[in-house]
């Protein structure tokens, strides 16, 4: 079943909210907020996780802009 444009927008907004919540929740001790660590066979790519969240957020925003299509705005007044 194909989703309508409004369903796709709703899904994208829901995911964007989840990504923003995850980014906002990065505290000084949480995964993604720390520098990369490696030791005794373990490697945690904190920086990569944070970068992937920002990249996903940018991709979602671009998709929402594409769905919205081109728009035109008119403003009146003086530039100072």
Tab-separated table of C-alpha atoms in Angstrom:
chain	number	residue	atom	x	y	z
A	1	UNK	CA	0.000	0.000	0.000
A	2	UNK	CA	1.372	3.367	-1.009
A	3	UNK	CA	1.383	6.128	1.584
A	4	UNK	CA	-0.121	9.497	0.887
A	5	UNK	CA	2.042	12.610	0.994
A	6	UNK	CA	0.506	13.619	4.318
A	7	UNK	CA	1.340	10.197	5.813
A	8	UNK	CA	4.938	10.496	4.606
A	9	UNK	CA	5.205	13.997	6.106
A	10	UNK	CA	3.772	12.708	9.398
A	11	UNK	CA	6.287	9.840	9.447
A	12	UNK	CA	9.179	12.198	8.686
A	13	UNK	CA	8.108	14.659	11.382
A	14	UNK	CA	7.791	11.823	13.904
A	15	UNK	CA	11.296	10.572	13.088
A	16	UNK	CA	12.707	14.112	13.171
A	17	UNK	CA	11.219	14.603	16.648
A	18	UNK	CA	12.791	11.316	17.774
A	19	UNK	CA	16.222	12.331	16.431
A	20	UNK	CA	15.967	15.762	18.056
A	21	UNK	CA	14.988	14.143	21.360
A	22	UNK	CA	17.947	11.778	21.131
A	23	UNK	CA	20.334	14.648	20.354
A	24	UNK	CA	18.911	16.757	23.175
A	25	UNK	CA	19.334	13.857	25.572
A	26	UNK	CA	23.053	13.510	24.953
A	27	UNK	CA	24.483	14.183	28.365
A	28	UNK	CA	28.102	14.184	29.413
A	29	UNK	CA	27.942	10.449	30.182
A	30	UNK	CA	25.672	9.129	27.418
A	31	UNK	CA	26.688	7.284	24.284
A	32	UNK	CA	27.249	9.832	21.541
A	33	UNK	CA	28.265	12.661	23.843
A	34	UNK	CA	31.707	11.328	24.683
A	35	UNK	CA	34.890	11.183	22.612
A	36	UNK	CA	35.585	7.916	20.794
A	37	UNK	CA	36.952	5.194	23.041
A	38	UNK	CA	38.878	2.012	22.351
A	39	UNK	CA	40.389	-0.571	24.605
A	40	UNK	CA	40.614	-4.319	25.169
A	41	UNK	CA	38.864	-5.121	21.893
A	42	UNK	CA	36.024	-2.660	22.386
A	43	UNK	CA	35.544	0.442	20.316
A	44	UNK	CA	32.712	2.911	20.790
A	45	UNK	CA	32.269	5.445	18.000
A	46	UNK	CA	30.568	8.240	19.941
A	47	UNK	CA	31.464	10.866	17.349
A	48	UNK	CA	30.145	8.707	14.505
A	49	UNK	CA	26.819	8.227	16.276
A	50	UNK	CA	26.404	11.954	16.850
A	51	UNK	CA	27.386	12.754	13.247
A	52	UNK	CA	24.963	10.161	11.883
A	53	UNK	CA	22.125	11.717	13.897
A	54	UNK	CA	22.934	15.174	12.524
A	55	UNK	CA	23.189	13.742	8.996
A	56	UNK	CA	19.836	11.984	9.378
A	57	UNK	CA	18.287	15.214	10.652
A	58	UNK	CA	19.585	17.101	7.600
A	59	UNK	CA	18.295	14.362	5.277
A	60	UNK	CA	14.840	14.521	6.870
A	61	UNK	CA	14.749	18.303	6.538
A	62	UNK	CA	15.742	18.053	2.853
A	63	UNK	CA	13.030	15.457	2.230
A	64	UNK	CA	10.425	17.692	3.866
A	65	UNK	CA	11.550	20.627	1.708
A	66	UNK	CA	11.278	18.482	-1.450
A	67	UNK	CA	7.777	17.360	-0.503
A	68	UNK	CA	6.696	20.941	0.207
A	69	UNK	CA	7.921	21.960	-3.234
A	70	UNK	CA	9.015	25.385	-4.346
A	71	UNK	CA	7.448	28.372	-2.675
A	72	UNK	CA	7.493	32.078	-3.173
A	73	UNK	CA	7.374	34.792	-0.567
A	74	UNK	CA	6.758	38.490	-0.966
A	75	UNK	CA	7.811	41.032	1.608
A	76	UNK	CA	7.241	44.723	1.674
A	77	UNK	CA	9.192	47.308	3.537
A	78	UNK	CA	12.637	48.794	3.685
A	79	UNK	CA	15.869	47.033	4.268
A	80	UNK	CA	18.012	48.876	6.740
